[in-house]
Coordinates of C-alpha atoms in Angstrom, one line a residue:
Chain A
M1 CA 0.0 0.0 0.0
L2 CA 1.5 3.3 -1.1
S3 CA 1.7 5.9 1.6
W4 CA 2.1 9.7 1.0
K5 CA 5.7 9.3 2.2
A6 CA 6.6 7.5 -1.0
G7 CA 6.5 10.9 -2.7
L8 CA 9.3 12.2 -0.5
R9 CA 11.7 10.2 -2.6
F10 CA 11.1 12.6 -5.5
M11 CA 11.5 15.8 -3.5
P12 CA 14.7 17.6 -4.3
Q13 CA 16.6 17.6 -1.1
E14 CA 20.2 18.6 -2.0
Q15 CA 22.2 18.8 -5.1
S16 CA 22.4 15.2 -6.4
K17 CA 25.4 13.3 -5.1
P18 CA 26.5 9.7 -5.7
L19 CA 24.3 7.5 -3.5
D20 CA 27.2 5.8 -1.6
L21 CA 28.8 9.1 -0.8
K22 CA 25.5 10.4 0.7
M23 CA 25.1 7.1 2.7
A24 CA 28.6 7.4 4.1
E25 CA 27.9 11.0 5.1
D26 CA 24.6 10.0 6.7
I27 CA 26.3 7.2 8.7
A28 CA 29.1 9.4 9.8
T29 CA 26.6 11.9 11.1
K30 CA 24.6 9.2 12.8
L31 CA 27.8 7.9 14.5
Q32 CA 28.8 11.4 15.5
N33 CA 25.4 12.1 17.1
Y34 CA 25.3 8.6 18.8
R35 CA 24.6 8.8 22.5
T36 CA 23.1 5.3 23.2
A37 CA 21.2 2.6 21.4
P38 CA 17.9 4.0 20.1
F39 CA 14.5 2.3 20.4
D40 CA 14.3 -0.7 18.0
A41 CA 10.8 -1.7 17.3
R42 CA 12.0 -5.3 16.6
F43 CA 12.7 -5.6 20.3
P44 CA 9.9 -3.8 22.1
N45 CA 10.0 -5.6 25.5
Q46 CA 12.0 -5.5 28.6
N47 CA 14.2 -8.4 27.8
Q48 CA 16.8 -6.9 25.4
T49 CA 19.0 -10.0 25.0
R50 CA 18.0 -10.5 21.4
N51 CA 18.7 -6.8 20.6
C52 CA 22.3 -7.2 22.0
F53 CA 22.8 -10.6 20.3
Y54 CA 21.5 -9.6 16.8
N55 CA 23.6 -6.4 16.8
Y56 CA 26.7 -8.4 17.7
L57 CA 25.9 -10.8 14.9
D58 CA 25.1 -8.0 12.4
Y59 CA 28.3 -6.2 13.2
H60 CA 30.4 -9.3 12.5
R61 CA 28.4 -10.3 9.4
C62 CA 28.7 -6.7 8.1
Q63 CA 32.5 -6.8 8.7
K64 CA 32.8 -10.2 7.0
S65 CA 30.8 -9.3 3.9
L66 CA 32.2 -5.8 3.4
D67 CA 35.7 -7.1 3.9
A68 CA 35.1 -9.8 1.3
K69 CA 34.0 -7.1 -1.2
G70 CA 37.0 -4.9 -0.3
V71 CA 34.8 -2.0 0.7
D72 CA 35.2 0.4 3.6
T73 CA 33.7 -1.2 6.7
A74 CA 32.8 2.1 8.5
P75 CA 29.0 1.5 8.1
C76 CA 29.4 -1.6 10.3
D77 CA 30.4 0.6 13.3
W78 CA 26.7 1.5 13.9
Y79 CA 26.1 -2.1 15.0
K80 CA 29.2 -2.1 17.1
R81 CA 28.1 1.0 18.9
V82 CA 24.7 -0.5 19.6
Y83 CA 26.0 -3.8 20.9
K84 CA 28.6 -2.1 23.0
S85 CA 25.9 0.0 24.6
L86 CA 23.5 -2.9 25.2
C87 CA 25.5 -6.1 25.9
P88 CA 27.1 -7.0 29.2
M89 CA 30.9 -7.0 28.8
S90 CA 31.1 -10.6 30.0
W91 CA 28.9 -11.7 27.1
I92 CA 31.0 -9.8 24.6
Q93 CA 34.2 -11.3 26.1
K94 CA 32.7 -14.8 26.0
W95 CA 31.5 -14.5 22.4
D96 CA 34.8 -13.0 21.3
D97 CA 36.7 -15.9 22.9
Q98 CA 34.3 -18.4 21.2
R99 CA 34.8 -16.8 17.9
A100 CA 38.6 -17.0 18.3
E101 CA 38.2 -20.7 19.3
G102 CA 35.8 -21.5 16.5
T103 CA 33.0 -22.5 18.9
F104 CA 30.7 -19.4 18.5
P105 CA 27.2 -20.8 17.9
G106 CA 25.9 -17.9 15.9
K107 CA 25.9 -17.8 12.2
I108 CA 28.4 -15.2 10.9
Chain B
M1 CA -29.9 -64.6 52.9
A2 CA -28.6 -61.1 52.5
H3 CA -27.9 -59.8 49.0
Q4 CA -27.2 -56.4 47.5
A5 CA -30.2 -54.4 46.3
H6 CA -28.3 -52.2 43.9
A7 CA -26.3 -52.7 40.7
Y8 CA -23.0 -51.4 42.0
H9 CA -19.9 -53.3 42.9
M10 CA -18.8 -53.3 46.5
V11 CA -15.3 -54.6 46.0
D12 CA -13.9 -57.3 48.4
P13 CA -10.9 -56.3 50.6
S14 CA -7.7 -56.5 48.6
P15 CA -4.0 -56.2 49.4
W16 CA -3.0 -54.8 46.1
P17 CA -3.5 -51.1 46.8
L18 CA -1.2 -51.5 49.8
T19 CA 1.4 -53.4 47.8
G20 CA 1.1 -50.7 45.1
A21 CA 1.8 -48.0 47.6
I22 CA 4.8 -49.9 49.0
A23 CA 6.0 -50.3 45.5
A24 CA 5.7 -46.6 44.9
L25 CA 7.7 -45.9 48.1
L26 CA 10.4 -48.4 47.1
L27 CA 10.6 -46.9 43.6
T28 CA 11.0 -43.3 44.7
S29 CA 13.4 -43.9 47.6
G30 CA 15.2 -46.5 45.5
T31 CA 15.8 -44.0 42.7
A32 CA 17.2 -41.5 45.2
I33 CA 19.4 -44.3 46.7
W34 CA 20.6 -45.3 43.2
F35 CA 21.5 -41.7 42.4
H36 CA 23.5 -41.1 45.6
F37 CA 24.8 -44.5 46.6
H38 CA 24.8 -46.5 43.3
S39 CA 22.7 -49.3 44.8
L40 CA 19.9 -50.8 42.6
V41 CA 18.4 -53.1 45.3
L42 CA 15.5 -50.9 46.4
V43 CA 14.5 -49.8 42.9
T44 CA 14.6 -53.4 41.6
A45 CA 12.4 -54.6 44.6
G46 CA 10.0 -51.7 43.8
M47 CA 9.8 -52.7 40.1
I48 CA 9.1 -56.4 40.9
L49 CA 6.5 -55.4 43.5
L50 CA 4.9 -53.0 41.0
I51 CA 4.7 -55.6 38.3
L52 CA 3.3 -58.2 40.7
T53 CA 0.7 -55.7 41.9
M54 CA -0.4 -54.8 38.5
I55 CA -0.7 -58.4 37.3
Q56 CA -2.7 -59.5 40.4
W57 CA -4.9 -56.4 40.6
W58 CA -6.0 -56.4 37.0
R59 CA -6.3 -60.3 37.1
D60 CA -8.8 -59.8 40.0
I61 CA -10.7 -57.2 38.0
I62 CA -11.0 -59.6 35.1
R63 CA -12.2 -62.3 37.6
E64 CA -14.8 -59.9 39.1
G65 CA -16.1 -58.7 35.8
T66 CA -15.8 -61.6 33.4
F67 CA -16.3 -64.6 35.7
Q68 CA -18.4 -63.2 38.6
G69 CA -20.6 -60.8 36.6
H70 CA -20.0 -57.7 38.8
H71 CA -19.6 -55.4 35.9
T72 CA -23.2 -54.3 35.4
P73 CA -24.0 -51.4 33.1
P74 CA -23.6 -48.7 35.8
V75 CA -20.3 -50.3 36.9
Q76 CA -19.1 -50.3 33.3
K77 CA -20.1 -46.6 33.0
G78 CA -17.9 -45.9 35.9
L79 CA -15.0 -47.8 34.4
R80 CA -15.5 -45.8 31.2
Y81 CA -15.4 -42.5 33.0
G82 CA -12.3 -43.7 34.8
M83 CA -10.4 -44.6 31.7
I84 CA -11.3 -41.3 30.0
L85 CA -10.2 -39.3 33.0
F86 CA -6.9 -41.3 33.1
I87 CA -6.3 -40.7 29.5
T88 CA -7.1 -37.0 30.0
S89 CA -4.5 -36.8 32.8
E90 CA -1.9 -38.4 30.4
V91 CA -2.8 -35.7 27.8
F92 CA -1.8 -33.1 30.4
F93 CA 1.4 -35.0 31.1
F94 CA 2.4 -34.8 27.5
L95 CA 1.2 -31.2 27.2
G96 CA 4.0 -30.3 29.7
F97 CA 6.7 -31.7 27.5
F98 CA 5.3 -30.0 24.4
W99 CA 5.3 -26.7 26.5
A100 CA 8.9 -27.3 27.3
F101 CA 9.7 -27.9 23.6
Y102 CA 7.9 -24.9 22.3
H103 CA 9.4 -22.6 25.1
S104 CA 12.9 -23.4 23.9
S105 CA 12.3 -23.7 20.2
L106 CA 10.2 -20.6 19.6
A107 CA 12.7 -18.2 21.1
P108 CA 16.1 -19.9 20.8
T109 CA 18.8 -18.3 23.1
P110 CA 22.2 -17.0 22.0
E111 CA 23.8 -20.1 23.6
L112 CA 22.1 -22.1 20.8
G113 CA 23.1 -19.6 18.2
G114 CA 19.7 -17.9 18.2
C115 CA 18.3 -20.5 15.8
W116 CA 16.4 -23.8 15.9
P117 CA 17.6 -26.4 15.4
P118 CA 20.5 -25.2 17.5
T119 CA 24.0 -24.8 15.9
G120 CA 25.7 -28.1 15.6
I121 CA 22.6 -30.3 15.8
I122 CA 22.1 -32.7 12.9
T123 CA 18.4 -33.4 12.9
L124 CA 16.7 -36.6 11.7
D125 CA 15.1 -36.4 8.2
P126 CA 11.4 -36.3 8.9
F127 CA 10.6 -38.0 5.6
E128 CA 12.6 -41.1 6.4
V129 CA 12.1 -43.4 9.4
P130 CA 9.9 -41.0 11.3
L131 CA 7.4 -40.9 8.3
L132 CA 7.4 -44.7 8.2
N133 CA 6.7 -44.7 12.0
T134 CA 3.7 -42.4 11.3
A135 CA 2.4 -44.7 8.7
V136 CA 2.8 -47.7 11.0
L137 CA 0.9 -46.1 13.9
L138 CA -1.9 -44.9 11.6
A139 CA -2.2 -48.4 10.1
S140 CA -2.4 -49.8 13.6
G141 CA -5.2 -47.4 14.3
V142 CA -7.1 -48.9 11.4
T143 CA -6.4 -52.5 12.4
V144 CA -7.5 -51.9 16.0
T145 CA -10.8 -50.5 14.7
W146 CA -11.1 -53.5 12.5
A147 CA -10.6 -55.7 15.6
H148 CA -13.3 -53.7 17.4
H149 CA -15.8 -54.2 14.6
S150 CA -14.9 -57.9 14.4
I151 CA -15.6 -58.4 18.1
M152 CA -18.9 -56.5 17.9
E153 CA -19.9 -58.7 14.9
G154 CA -18.9 -61.9 16.6
E155 CA -16.2 -62.6 14.1
R156 CA -13.8 -64.5 16.3
K157 CA -11.1 -65.4 13.8
Q158 CA -10.9 -61.9 12.3
A159 CA -10.8 -60.3 15.7
I160 CA -7.8 -62.4 16.6
Q161 CA -6.1 -61.7 13.3
S162 CA -6.6 -57.9 13.4
L163 CA -5.7 -57.6 17.0
T164 CA -2.5 -59.6 16.4
L165 CA -1.7 -57.4 13.4
T166 CA -2.2 -54.3 15.6
I167 CA 0.2 -55.6 18.2
L168 CA 2.8 -56.5 15.5
L169 CA 2.6 -53.0 14.1
G170 CA 3.2 -51.7 17.6
F171 CA 6.3 -53.9 18.0
Y172 CA 7.5 -52.7 14.6
F173 CA 7.2 -49.1 15.7
T174 CA 9.1 -49.8 18.9
F175 CA 11.8 -51.6 16.9
L176 CA 12.1 -48.8 14.4
Q177 CA 12.3 -46.2 17.1
A178 CA 15.0 -48.2 19.0
M179 CA 17.0 -48.3 15.8
E180 CA 16.6 -44.5 15.4
Y181 CA 17.7 -43.9 19.0
Y182 CA 20.8 -46.0 18.4
E183 CA 21.7 -44.3 15.2
A184 CA 20.8 -40.7 16.1
P185 CA 23.7 -38.2 15.6
F186 CA 22.7 -36.5 18.9
T187 CA 22.1 -37.6 22.5
I188 CA 19.9 -36.5 25.4
A189 CA 22.9 -34.6 26.7
D190 CA 23.1 -32.4 23.6
G191 CA 21.6 -29.2 25.0
V192 CA 17.9 -28.4 25.2
Y193 CA 17.4 -30.0 21.8
G194 CA 18.5 -33.4 23.0
S195 CA 16.6 -33.1 26.3
T196 CA 13.3 -32.1 24.7
F197 CA 13.6 -34.7 21.9
F198 CA 14.5 -37.7 24.0
V199 CA 12.2 -36.9 27.0
A200 CA 9.1 -36.3 24.8
T201 CA 9.7 -39.2 22.3
G202 CA 11.0 -41.4 25.1
F203 CA 7.9 -41.1 27.2
H204 CA 5.9 -41.6 24.1
G205 CA 7.8 -44.8 23.3
L206 CA 7.1 -46.0 26.9
H207 CA 3.4 -45.4 26.3
V208 CA 3.6 -47.4 23.0
I209 CA 5.0 -50.3 25.0
I210 CA 2.3 -50.0 27.7
G211 CA -0.4 -49.8 25.0
S212 CA 1.0 -52.9 23.2
T213 CA 1.0 -54.8 26.4
F214 CA -2.6 -53.8 27.1
L215 CA -3.5 -55.0 23.6
A216 CA -1.6 -58.2 24.1
V217 CA -3.6 -58.9 27.3
C218 CA -6.8 -58.3 25.3
L219 CA -5.6 -60.7 22.6
L220 CA -5.1 -63.4 25.2
R221 CA -8.6 -62.7 26.7
Q222 CA -10.2 -62.7 23.2
I223 CA -8.6 -66.1 22.5
Q224 CA -10.0 -67.4 25.8
Y225 CA -13.5 -66.2 25.0
H226 CA -13.7 -63.4 27.7
F227 CA -15.3 -60.9 25.3
T228 CA -18.9 -60.9 24.1
S229 CA -20.2 -58.9 21.2
Q230 CA -22.0 -56.6 23.6
H231 CA -19.6 -56.5 26.5
H232 CA -15.8 -56.0 25.9
F233 CA -14.9 -52.9 27.8
G234 CA -11.3 -54.0 28.5
F235 CA -10.7 -54.1 24.7
E236 CA -12.4 -50.7 24.3
A237 CA -10.2 -49.2 27.0
A238 CA -7.1 -50.6 25.2
A239 CA -8.3 -49.3 21.9
W240 CA -8.9 -45.8 23.4
Y241 CA -5.4 -45.8 24.9
W242 CA -3.9 -46.9 21.6
H243 CA -5.6 -44.1 19.7
F244 CA -4.3 -41.7 22.3
V245 CA -0.8 -43.0 21.8
D246 CA -1.2 -42.5 18.0
V247 CA -2.4 -38.9 18.4
V248 CA 0.5 -38.0 20.7
W249 CA 2.8 -39.4 18.0
L250 CA 1.2 -37.2 15.3
F251 CA 1.7 -34.1 17.4
L252 CA 5.3 -35.2 18.2
Y253 CA 6.0 -35.8 14.5
V254 CA 4.6 -32.5 13.3
S255 CA 6.2 -30.4 16.1
I256 CA 9.5 -32.0 16.8
Y257 CA 10.4 -34.0 13.8
W258 CA 9.0 -31.8 11.0
W259 CA 8.6 -28.2 12.2
G260 CA 11.6 -28.5 14.5
S261 CA 14.0 -29.7 11.8

């Protein structure tokens, strides 16, 4: 179902720039303005375990796939900020150790 | 001479409830002793006493009903209610294990890799032996219904044949499941997957064995002319139990073997 917001795509916002340059600028601004993990509607309840875990997974998946393409991995830092804000340090330590050992159960 | 002026069965004094209770005590305390002190004496004594209690108690019920005529229609109605309530309690028993399975599989924790089946678990192919097992139990449901109709129609030979076939299918299921257990690439100790799988299917297998035994007793009774075309509640109770076992398997198959793979 088409909402009125779809039209915003065609509004002239700035002088046209290449899309990846705009995205990199957007992410850089987002990272600069980062204070803490924002509300994520995928995880609305009190138990935020999944929020922490998925961002940890997404960071490492992002790293892996952008590395494989030989592209700058800066966009991945968003996920890193989020999981660093949310996850207990002991979990991050345990998962990092597991990844080093090859026993991390998540799919990266 | 005094005689009862009602159709109900006032049971004669019997030692089996007491021996059953003693068996329960020996089994529970025996299990604790086995866990802590490695002795199987109490638990073995409990098992023997339990089996003797069951044999003699149910033998007495057969004597009271079949040979002495105490199972009048109201008494039979009570027995029907009793069997239905017992099977209902068994439904709740299995419900607990399904709850446990869905609790762990619908929201898999990071320790499992956030996925189901958990990372590292090689599941059984639901379209191999488990599907055959489903066919075997469904077929046994058909044969037990055939047996029932044979009994109601006074077809002695067919009743014996179909009941025998039902029991053989039950044994085939048990044999196939035993093979699966032996060959499975995971054990009960393999995380929550192993626990939920083997506890749920294990209790189901135990119920298949119990149901097969119940049907076997019915076969012996049918051969010995205990059942009439109008009155054969022991057989009906066994058939209800057998259908219950079949239904539990269907839920197990769809939930654990198929969806959970």
